[in-house]
Every structure is written in structure tokens, then in C-alpha cells.
Amino acid sequence: VERAAYAHLNVILFQVRGQADALYTPGLEPRSALLGRNPDWDPLAEIIARAHEQGIEVHAWLNVYPVALGALPAAWLQPRPMVHEFNALYGNQWLLWQGGKPMQPGANEYLWANPAHPAVVERVVAVCSDLLARYELDGLHLDYVRYAGAALAYDPVSNRAYASAAAETPSLSRADWQRAQVTGLVERVSREAL
């Protein structure tokens, strides 16, 4: 904050969600392992207080669809990690698929949630709403608010949803349908979370 003020910056984008975890006092998702073991430390509250004293806005930066990087988080964490909660509720239907199979976490690769799955949309909107209700944020920055790749949208949920939409609008391309899934989430966040 001191460096930002010295440089006459007026906004700080502060990452609060890397892979369905909380870089702040947890609400709906577990505390990020990046924060260490001090459960009383809330870096988001601290940066907001310091930045606002300097007249600097703080925008929460969320990675929207990535849910794990490398190894999966521990299943015992509370709140329960999205990857374990959603696997229990939806099997592998909530993930993006590659080559006819659900994505698997890679060593240095994200595991991605499916933008077309309704529960994924609900979770992201709820996380944004929770952040804005509990913190004096000046804005939200949605990152990774896209498909991980055009070939990764051929999961059973997306296939059924696209087939239904294409039956109603035969000229609808798969790419346009994918863009509509992402746009729909952003519209919901804008309408419901703010």
C-alpha cells in the first residue's frame, strides 16, 4: 500500500481466490494454504483498511473457474473444498472434460470447473456476494473467466445444454454458446452480487 501510494496509484487489485480457496477470512471456501497457519490474520481486511486510509481503492481479484492447482486440497478442510463437495454432489459432471474424459489435476496445471454447470455458476455468484457483503470492496476483477480451451467443453452437461440450445436456434455455434455461458455468469455477478 505504501508503494502504491508513493507511486500515486489509485487502485490495488488484490487476489482473494486462486483456486476455489480464500485469501481472506473464509466464508464459503477454505482458507488458502498460501496464508500459513495464523487463522486470525485477514490480509484482505488489512489491505482494505490501509489502502482506504491512503485514498486507494481495493478490488478483489478472483480466479473464477480454476478449482485446484496440482494436487487436490485436503478433503478435511472446512469449509469443504469445492472440488470435494462438488465431486460428492455431481460426480465428475461439473468439470471440464478433455478427450471424452474429465480433466485431471496436473503438476502445474489448473483443474477447471465447467462454466456451463449451474452449480458452478451458483458458487461463483455466492462467493462474490459473500465478499461484497463482508468487505468494503470497491470492485471485483474476474480472472480466468473463460473456458480453458475450445476442446474442453465437450462434457456431458455441456453437450446436453448445447444440443438443447441449438435445437431452439439452429444457427447457434458451439463457440457462441460457450461465450454465452461465460457472459451469463458475468451478468449474474453484476446483477446479483453488486
PDB file of C-alpha atoms in Angstrom:
ATOM      1  CA  VAL A   1       0.000   0.000   0.000  1.00  0.00           C
ATOM      2  CA  GLU A   2       2.846   2.373   0.850  1.00  0.00           C
ATOM      3  CA  ARG A   3       4.496   1.743  -2.521  1.00  0.00           C
ATOM      4  CA  ALA A   4       1.193   2.179  -4.340  1.00  0.00           C
ATOM      5  CA  ALA A   5       0.561   5.474  -2.552  1.00  0.00           C
ATOM      6  CA  TYR A   6       4.131   6.637  -3.279  1.00  0.00           C
ATOM      7  CA  ALA A   7       3.597   5.831  -6.978  1.00  0.00           C
ATOM      8  CA  HIS A   8       0.267   7.724  -6.940  1.00  0.00           C
ATOM      9  CA  LEU A   9      -1.697   4.631  -7.863  1.00  0.00           C
ATOM     10  CA  ASN A  10      -5.403   4.755  -7.123  1.00  0.00           C
ATOM     11  CA  VAL A  11      -6.426   1.060  -7.308  1.00  0.00           C
ATOM     12  CA  ILE A  12      -4.977  -2.183  -5.968  1.00  0.00           C
ATOM     13  CA  LEU A  13      -6.165  -5.488  -7.417  1.00  0.00           C
ATOM     14  CA  PHE A  14      -5.808  -7.966  -4.557  1.00  0.00           C
ATOM     15  CA  GLN A  15      -6.146 -11.666  -5.291  1.00  0.00           C
ATOM     16  CA  VAL A  16      -8.681 -13.277  -2.974  1.00  0.00           C
ATOM     17  CA  ARG A  17      -9.438 -16.550  -4.781  1.00  0.00           C
ATOM     18  CA  GLY A  18      -6.751 -18.531  -6.548  1.00  0.00           C
ATOM     19  CA  GLN A  19      -8.297 -21.972  -6.919  1.00  0.00           C
ATOM     20  CA  ALA A  20     -11.625 -22.053  -5.069  1.00  0.00           C
ATOM     21  CA  ASP A  21      -9.904 -21.033  -1.840  1.00  0.00           C
ATOM     22  CA  ALA A  22      -9.957 -17.922   0.338  1.00  0.00           C
ATOM     23  CA  LEU A  23      -7.076 -15.487   0.676  1.00  0.00           C
ATOM     24  CA  TYR A  24      -9.204 -13.803   3.371  1.00  0.00           C
ATOM     25  CA  THR A  25     -11.245 -14.952   6.366  1.00  0.00           C
ATOM     26  CA  PRO A  26     -13.134 -17.905   4.883  1.00  0.00           C
ATOM     27  CA  GLY A  27     -16.823 -17.713   4.161  1.00  0.00           C
ATOM     28  CA  LEU A  28     -17.828 -20.308   1.582  1.00  0.00           C
ATOM     29  CA  GLU A  29     -14.423 -21.697   0.704  1.00  0.00           C
ATOM     30  CA  PRO A  30     -11.467 -22.902   2.788  1.00  0.00           C
ATOM     31  CA  ARG A  31      -8.569 -20.687   3.779  1.00  0.00           C
ATOM     32  CA  SER A  32      -5.773 -20.737   1.218  1.00  0.00           C
ATOM     33  CA  ALA A  33      -2.681 -22.717   2.164  1.00  0.00           C
ATOM     34  CA  LEU A  34      -0.692 -19.679   0.975  1.00  0.00           C
ATOM     35  CA  LEU A  35      -1.731 -17.816   4.141  1.00  0.00           C
ATOM     36  CA  GLY A  36       0.027 -20.119   6.560  1.00  0.00           C
ATOM     37  CA  ARG A  37      -1.323 -21.144   9.929  1.00  0.00           C
ATOM     38  CA  ASN A  38      -2.355 -17.845  11.544  1.00  0.00           C
ATOM     39  CA  PRO A  39      -6.171 -18.048  11.386  1.00  0.00           C
ATOM     40  CA  ASP A  40      -6.585 -14.562  12.867  1.00  0.00           C
ATOM     41  CA  TRP A  41      -4.767 -12.818  10.017  1.00  0.00           C
ATOM     42  CA  ASP A  42      -7.102 -11.463   7.351  1.00  0.00           C
ATOM     43  CA  PRO A  43      -4.950  -9.912   4.620  1.00  0.00           C
ATOM     44  CA  LEU A  44      -7.977  -8.622   2.715  1.00  0.00           C
ATOM     45  CA  ALA A  45      -9.326  -6.696   5.714  1.00  0.00           C
ATOM     46  CA  GLU A  46      -5.839  -5.358   6.411  1.00  0.00           C
ATOM     47  CA  ILE A  47      -5.185  -4.151   2.870  1.00  0.00           C
ATOM     48  CA  ILE A  48      -8.620  -2.534   2.623  1.00  0.00           C
ATOM     49  CA  ALA A  49      -8.043  -0.591   5.846  1.00  0.00           C
ATOM     50  CA  ARG A  50      -4.557   0.530   4.844  1.00  0.00           C
ATOM     51  CA  ALA A  51      -5.483   1.366   1.256  1.00  0.00           C
ATOM     52  CA  HIS A  52      -8.614   3.316   2.157  1.00  0.00           C
ATOM     53  CA  GLU A  53      -6.568   5.401   4.602  1.00  0.00           C
ATOM     54  CA  GLN A  54      -4.443   6.408   1.590  1.00  0.00           C
ATOM     55  CA  GLY A  55      -7.442   7.022  -0.688  1.00  0.00           C
ATOM     56  CA  ILE A  56      -6.694   3.900  -2.733  1.00  0.00           C
ATOM     57  CA  GLU A  57      -9.465   1.586  -3.928  1.00  0.00           C
ATOM     58  CA  VAL A  58      -9.223  -2.177  -3.407  1.00  0.00           C
ATOM     59  CA  HIS A  59     -10.721  -4.529  -5.965  1.00  0.00           C
ATOM     60  CA  ALA A  60     -10.975  -8.243  -5.177  1.00  0.00           C
ATOM     61  CA  TRP A  61      -9.336 -10.380  -7.855  1.00  0.00           C
ATOM     62  CA  LEU A  62     -10.922 -13.814  -8.251  1.00  0.00           C
ATOM     63  CA  ASN A  63      -9.841 -16.706 -10.437  1.00  0.00           C
ATOM     64  CA  VAL A  64     -13.310 -17.806 -11.494  1.00  0.00           C
ATOM     65  CA  TYR A  65     -13.132 -21.338 -12.913  1.00  0.00           C
ATOM     66  CA  PRO A  66      -9.840 -22.882 -11.649  1.00  0.00           C
ATOM     67  CA  VAL A  67     -10.533 -25.120  -8.629  1.00  0.00           C
ATOM     68  CA  ALA A  68      -7.163 -26.755  -7.944  1.00  0.00           C
ATOM     69  CA  LEU A  69      -3.552 -26.360  -8.991  1.00  0.00           C
ATOM     70  CA  GLY A  70      -1.510 -29.525  -8.926  1.00  0.00           C
ATOM     71  CA  ALA A  71      -2.610 -31.742  -6.047  1.00  0.00           C
ATOM     72  CA  LEU A  72      -6.166 -31.546  -4.762  1.00  0.00           C
ATOM     73  CA  PRO A  73      -6.706 -29.756  -1.433  1.00  0.00           C
ATOM     74  CA  ALA A  74      -7.226 -31.855   1.691  1.00  0.00           C
ATOM     75  CA  ALA A  75     -10.774 -33.179   1.976  1.00  0.00           C
ATOM     76  CA  TRP A  76     -10.946 -32.406   5.729  1.00  0.00           C
ATOM     77  CA  LEU A  77     -10.626 -28.637   5.288  1.00  0.00           C
ATOM     78  CA  GLN A  78     -13.565 -26.501   6.390  1.00  0.00           C
ATOM     79  CA  PRO A  79     -15.443 -25.136   4.642  1.00  0.00           C
ATOM     80  CA  ARG A  80     -15.176 -28.186   2.452  1.00  0.00           C
ATOM     81  CA  PRO A  81     -13.146 -27.558  -0.733  1.00  0.00           C
ATOM     82  CA  MET A  82     -15.293 -27.107  -3.829  1.00  0.00           C
ATOM     83  CA  VAL A  83     -13.579 -29.991  -5.626  1.00  0.00           C
ATOM     84  CA  HIS A  84     -14.574 -32.488  -2.905  1.00  0.00           C
ATOM     85  CA  GLU A  85     -18.030 -31.026  -2.271  1.00  0.00           C
ATOM     86  CA  PHE A  86     -18.925 -30.954  -5.963  1.00  0.00           C
ATOM     87  CA  ASN A  87     -17.445 -34.398  -6.665  1.00  0.00           C
ATOM     88  CA  ALA A  88     -19.720 -35.777  -3.932  1.00  0.00           C
ATOM     89  CA  LEU A  89     -22.761 -33.965  -5.328  1.00  0.00           C
ATOM     90  CA  TYR A  90     -22.214 -34.169  -9.092  1.00  0.00           C
ATOM     91  CA  GLY A  91     -19.553 -36.787  -9.752  1.00  0.00           C
ATOM     92  CA  ASN A  92     -17.275 -35.501 -12.482  1.00  0.00           C
ATOM     93  CA  GLN A  93     -20.069 -33.734 -14.390  1.00  0.00           C
ATOM     94  CA  TRP A  94     -19.132 -30.289 -13.035  1.00  0.00           C
ATOM     95  CA  LEU A  95     -15.605 -30.349 -14.509  1.00  0.00           C
ATOM     96  CA  LEU A  96     -14.370 -29.515 -17.973  1.00  0.00           C
ATOM     97  CA  TRP A  97     -13.603 -32.629 -19.988  1.00  0.00           C
ATOM     98  CA  GLN A  98     -10.767 -33.374 -22.370  1.00  0.00           C
ATOM     99  CA  GLY A  99     -10.807 -36.179 -24.921  1.00  0.00           C
ATOM    100  CA  GLY A 100     -14.049 -37.634 -23.607  1.00  0.00           C
ATOM    101  CA  LYS A 101     -12.821 -37.771 -20.000  1.00  0.00           C
ATOM    102  CA  PRO A 102     -12.952 -35.338 -17.090  1.00  0.00           C
ATOM    103  CA  MET A 103      -9.844 -33.224 -16.604  1.00  0.00           C
ATOM    104  CA  GLN A 104      -7.371 -34.429 -14.015  1.00  0.00           C
ATOM    105  CA  PRO A 105      -5.185 -32.134 -11.937  1.00  0.00           C
ATOM    106  CA  GLY A 106      -1.734 -31.719 -13.433  1.00  0.00           C
ATOM    107  CA  ALA A 107       1.540 -30.856 -11.737  1.00  0.00           C
ATOM    108  CA  ASN A 108       1.495 -27.216 -12.849  1.00  0.00           C
ATOM    109  CA  GLU A 109      -1.931 -27.016 -14.401  1.00  0.00           C
ATOM    110  CA  TYR A 110      -5.291 -25.914 -13.120  1.00  0.00           C
ATOM    111  CA  LEU A 111      -8.252 -28.209 -12.782  1.00  0.00           C
ATOM    112  CA  TRP A 112     -11.162 -26.238 -14.248  1.00  0.00           C
ATOM    113  CA  ALA A 113     -14.827 -26.073 -13.299  1.00  0.00           C
ATOM    114  CA  ASN A 114     -17.352 -26.193 -16.117  1.00  0.00           C
ATOM    115  CA  PRO A 115     -18.793 -22.755 -16.990  1.00  0.00           C
ATOM    116  CA  ALA A 116     -21.991 -24.444 -18.199  1.00  0.00           C
ATOM    117  CA  HIS A 117     -22.740 -26.294 -14.969  1.00  0.00           C
ATOM    118  CA  PRO A 118     -25.452 -24.458 -12.972  1.00  0.00           C
ATOM    119  CA  ALA A 119     -23.883 -25.294  -9.588  1.00  0.00           C
ATOM    120  CA  VAL A 120     -20.580 -23.757 -10.674  1.00  0.00           C
ATOM    121  CA  VAL A 121     -22.369 -20.545 -11.618  1.00  0.00           C
ATOM    122  CA  GLU A 122     -24.222 -20.514  -8.284  1.00  0.00           C
ATOM    123  CA  ARG A 123     -20.968 -20.981  -6.329  1.00  0.00           C
ATOM    124  CA  VAL A 124     -19.158 -18.145  -8.102  1.00  0.00           C
ATOM    125  CA  VAL A 125     -22.097 -15.750  -7.651  1.00  0.00           C
ATOM    126  CA  ALA A 126     -22.342 -16.743  -3.969  1.00  0.00           C
ATOM    127  CA  VAL A 127     -18.611 -16.175  -3.379  1.00  0.00           C
ATOM    128  CA  CYS A 128     -18.814 -12.719  -4.998  1.00  0.00           C
ATOM    129  CA  SER A 129     -21.897 -11.842  -2.962  1.00  0.00           C
ATOM    130  CA  ASP A 130     -20.230 -13.050   0.244  1.00  0.00           C
ATOM    131  CA  LEU A 131     -17.131 -10.940  -0.390  1.00  0.00           C
ATOM    132  CA  LEU A 132     -19.130  -7.811  -1.115  1.00  0.00           C
ATOM    133  CA  ALA A 133     -21.347  -8.335   1.931  1.00  0.00           C
ATOM    134  CA  ARG A 134     -18.426  -8.780   4.354  1.00  0.00           C
ATOM    135  CA  TYR A 135     -15.811  -6.373   2.996  1.00  0.00           C
ATOM    136  CA  GLU A 136     -15.783  -2.733   1.891  1.00  0.00           C
ATOM    137  CA  LEU A 137     -14.524  -3.576  -1.571  1.00  0.00           C
ATOM    138  CA  ASP A 138     -14.505  -1.020  -4.342  1.00  0.00           C
ATOM    139  CA  GLY A 139     -14.871  -3.560  -7.126  1.00  0.00           C
ATOM    140  CA  LEU A 140     -14.389  -7.100  -8.381  1.00  0.00           C
ATOM    141  CA  HIS A 141     -11.934  -8.321 -11.001  1.00  0.00           C
ATOM    142  CA  LEU A 142     -12.871 -11.655 -12.589  1.00  0.00           C
ATOM    143  CA  ASP A 143      -9.872 -13.533 -13.988  1.00  0.00           C
ATOM    144  CA  TYR A 144      -9.857 -16.880 -15.776  1.00  0.00           C
ATOM    145  CA  VAL A 145     -13.468 -16.148 -16.635  1.00  0.00           C
ATOM    146  CA  ARG A 146     -13.273 -18.210 -19.793  1.00  0.00           C
ATOM    147  CA  TYR A 147     -13.084 -21.768 -20.998  1.00  0.00           C
ATOM    148  CA  ALA A 148      -9.648 -23.333 -20.615  1.00  0.00           C
ATOM    149  CA  GLY A 149      -9.832 -24.162 -24.320  1.00  0.00           C
ATOM    150  CA  ALA A 150     -12.392 -24.753 -27.056  1.00  0.00           C
ATOM    151  CA  ALA A 151     -11.762 -28.507 -26.977  1.00  0.00           C
ATOM    152  CA  LEU A 152     -12.514 -28.654 -23.245  1.00  0.00           C
ATOM    153  CA  ALA A 153     -16.248 -28.021 -23.457  1.00  0.00           C
ATOM    154  CA  TYR A 154     -17.408 -31.433 -24.607  1.00  0.00           C
ATOM    155  CA  ASP A 155     -18.550 -32.818 -21.285  1.00  0.00           C
ATOM    156  CA  PRO A 156     -21.989 -34.437 -20.842  1.00  0.00           C
ATOM    157  CA  VAL A 157     -23.563 -31.341 -19.211  1.00  0.00           C
ATOM    158  CA  SER A 158     -22.326 -29.009 -21.942  1.00  0.00           C
ATOM    159  CA  ASN A 159     -23.255 -31.446 -24.699  1.00  0.00           C
ATOM    160  CA  ARG A 160     -26.860 -31.672 -23.464  1.00  0.00           C
ATOM    161  CA  ALA A 161     -27.182 -27.926 -22.889  1.00  0.00           C
ATOM    162  CA  TYR A 162     -25.713 -27.023 -26.258  1.00  0.00           C
ATOM    163  CA  ALA A 163     -27.893 -29.584 -28.067  1.00  0.00           C
ATOM    164  CA  SER A 164     -30.976 -28.082 -26.426  1.00  0.00           C
ATOM    165  CA  ALA A 165     -29.944 -24.513 -27.274  1.00  0.00           C
ATOM    166  CA  ALA A 166     -29.028 -25.468 -30.859  1.00  0.00           C
ATOM    167  CA  ALA A 167     -32.408 -27.186 -31.295  1.00  0.00           C
ATOM    168  CA  GLU A 168     -34.065 -23.849 -30.486  1.00  0.00           C
ATOM    169  CA  THR A 169     -31.565 -21.789 -32.507  1.00  0.00           C
ATOM    170  CA  PRO A 170     -30.074 -23.967 -35.273  1.00  0.00           C
ATOM    171  CA  SER A 171     -27.591 -21.270 -36.327  1.00  0.00           C
ATOM    172  CA  LEU A 172     -26.024 -21.179 -32.844  1.00  0.00           C
ATOM    173  CA  SER A 173     -22.391 -22.235 -33.000  1.00  0.00           C
ATOM    174  CA  ARG A 174     -20.730 -24.070 -30.143  1.00  0.00           C
ATOM    175  CA  ALA A 175     -18.295 -21.149 -29.712  1.00  0.00           C
ATOM    176  CA  ASP A 176     -21.161 -18.660 -29.438  1.00  0.00           C
ATOM    177  CA  TRP A 177     -22.885 -20.914 -26.951  1.00  0.00           C
ATOM    178  CA  GLN A 178     -19.681 -21.133 -24.875  1.00  0.00           C
ATOM    179  CA  ARG A 179     -19.332 -17.353 -24.871  1.00  0.00           C
ATOM    180  CA  ALA A 180     -22.942 -17.085 -23.721  1.00  0.00           C
ATOM    181  CA  GLN A 181     -22.179 -19.312 -20.696  1.00  0.00           C
ATOM    182  CA  VAL A 182     -19.372 -17.019 -19.570  1.00  0.00           C
ATOM    183  CA  THR A 183     -21.324 -13.848 -20.338  1.00  0.00           C
ATOM    184  CA  GLY A 184     -24.274 -15.209 -18.364  1.00  0.00           C
ATOM    185  CA  LEU A 185     -22.091 -15.666 -15.286  1.00  0.00           C
ATOM    186  CA  VAL A 186     -20.666 -12.139 -15.541  1.00  0.00           C
ATOM    187  CA  GLU A 187     -24.175 -10.730 -15.954  1.00  0.00           C
ATOM    188  CA  ARG A 188     -25.365 -12.613 -12.868  1.00  0.00           C
ATOM    189  CA  VAL A 189     -22.435 -11.388 -10.787  1.00  0.00           C
ATOM    190  CA  SER A 190     -23.115  -7.828 -11.942  1.00  0.00           C
ATOM    191  CA  ARG A 191     -26.828  -8.088 -11.255  1.00  0.00           C
ATOM    192  CA  GLU A 192     -26.886 -10.143  -8.044  1.00  0.00           C
ATOM    193  CA  ALA A 193     -23.584  -9.633  -6.254  1.00  0.00           C
ATOM    194  CA  LEU A 194     -23.254  -5.890  -6.647  1.00  0.00           C
TER     195      LEU A 194
END
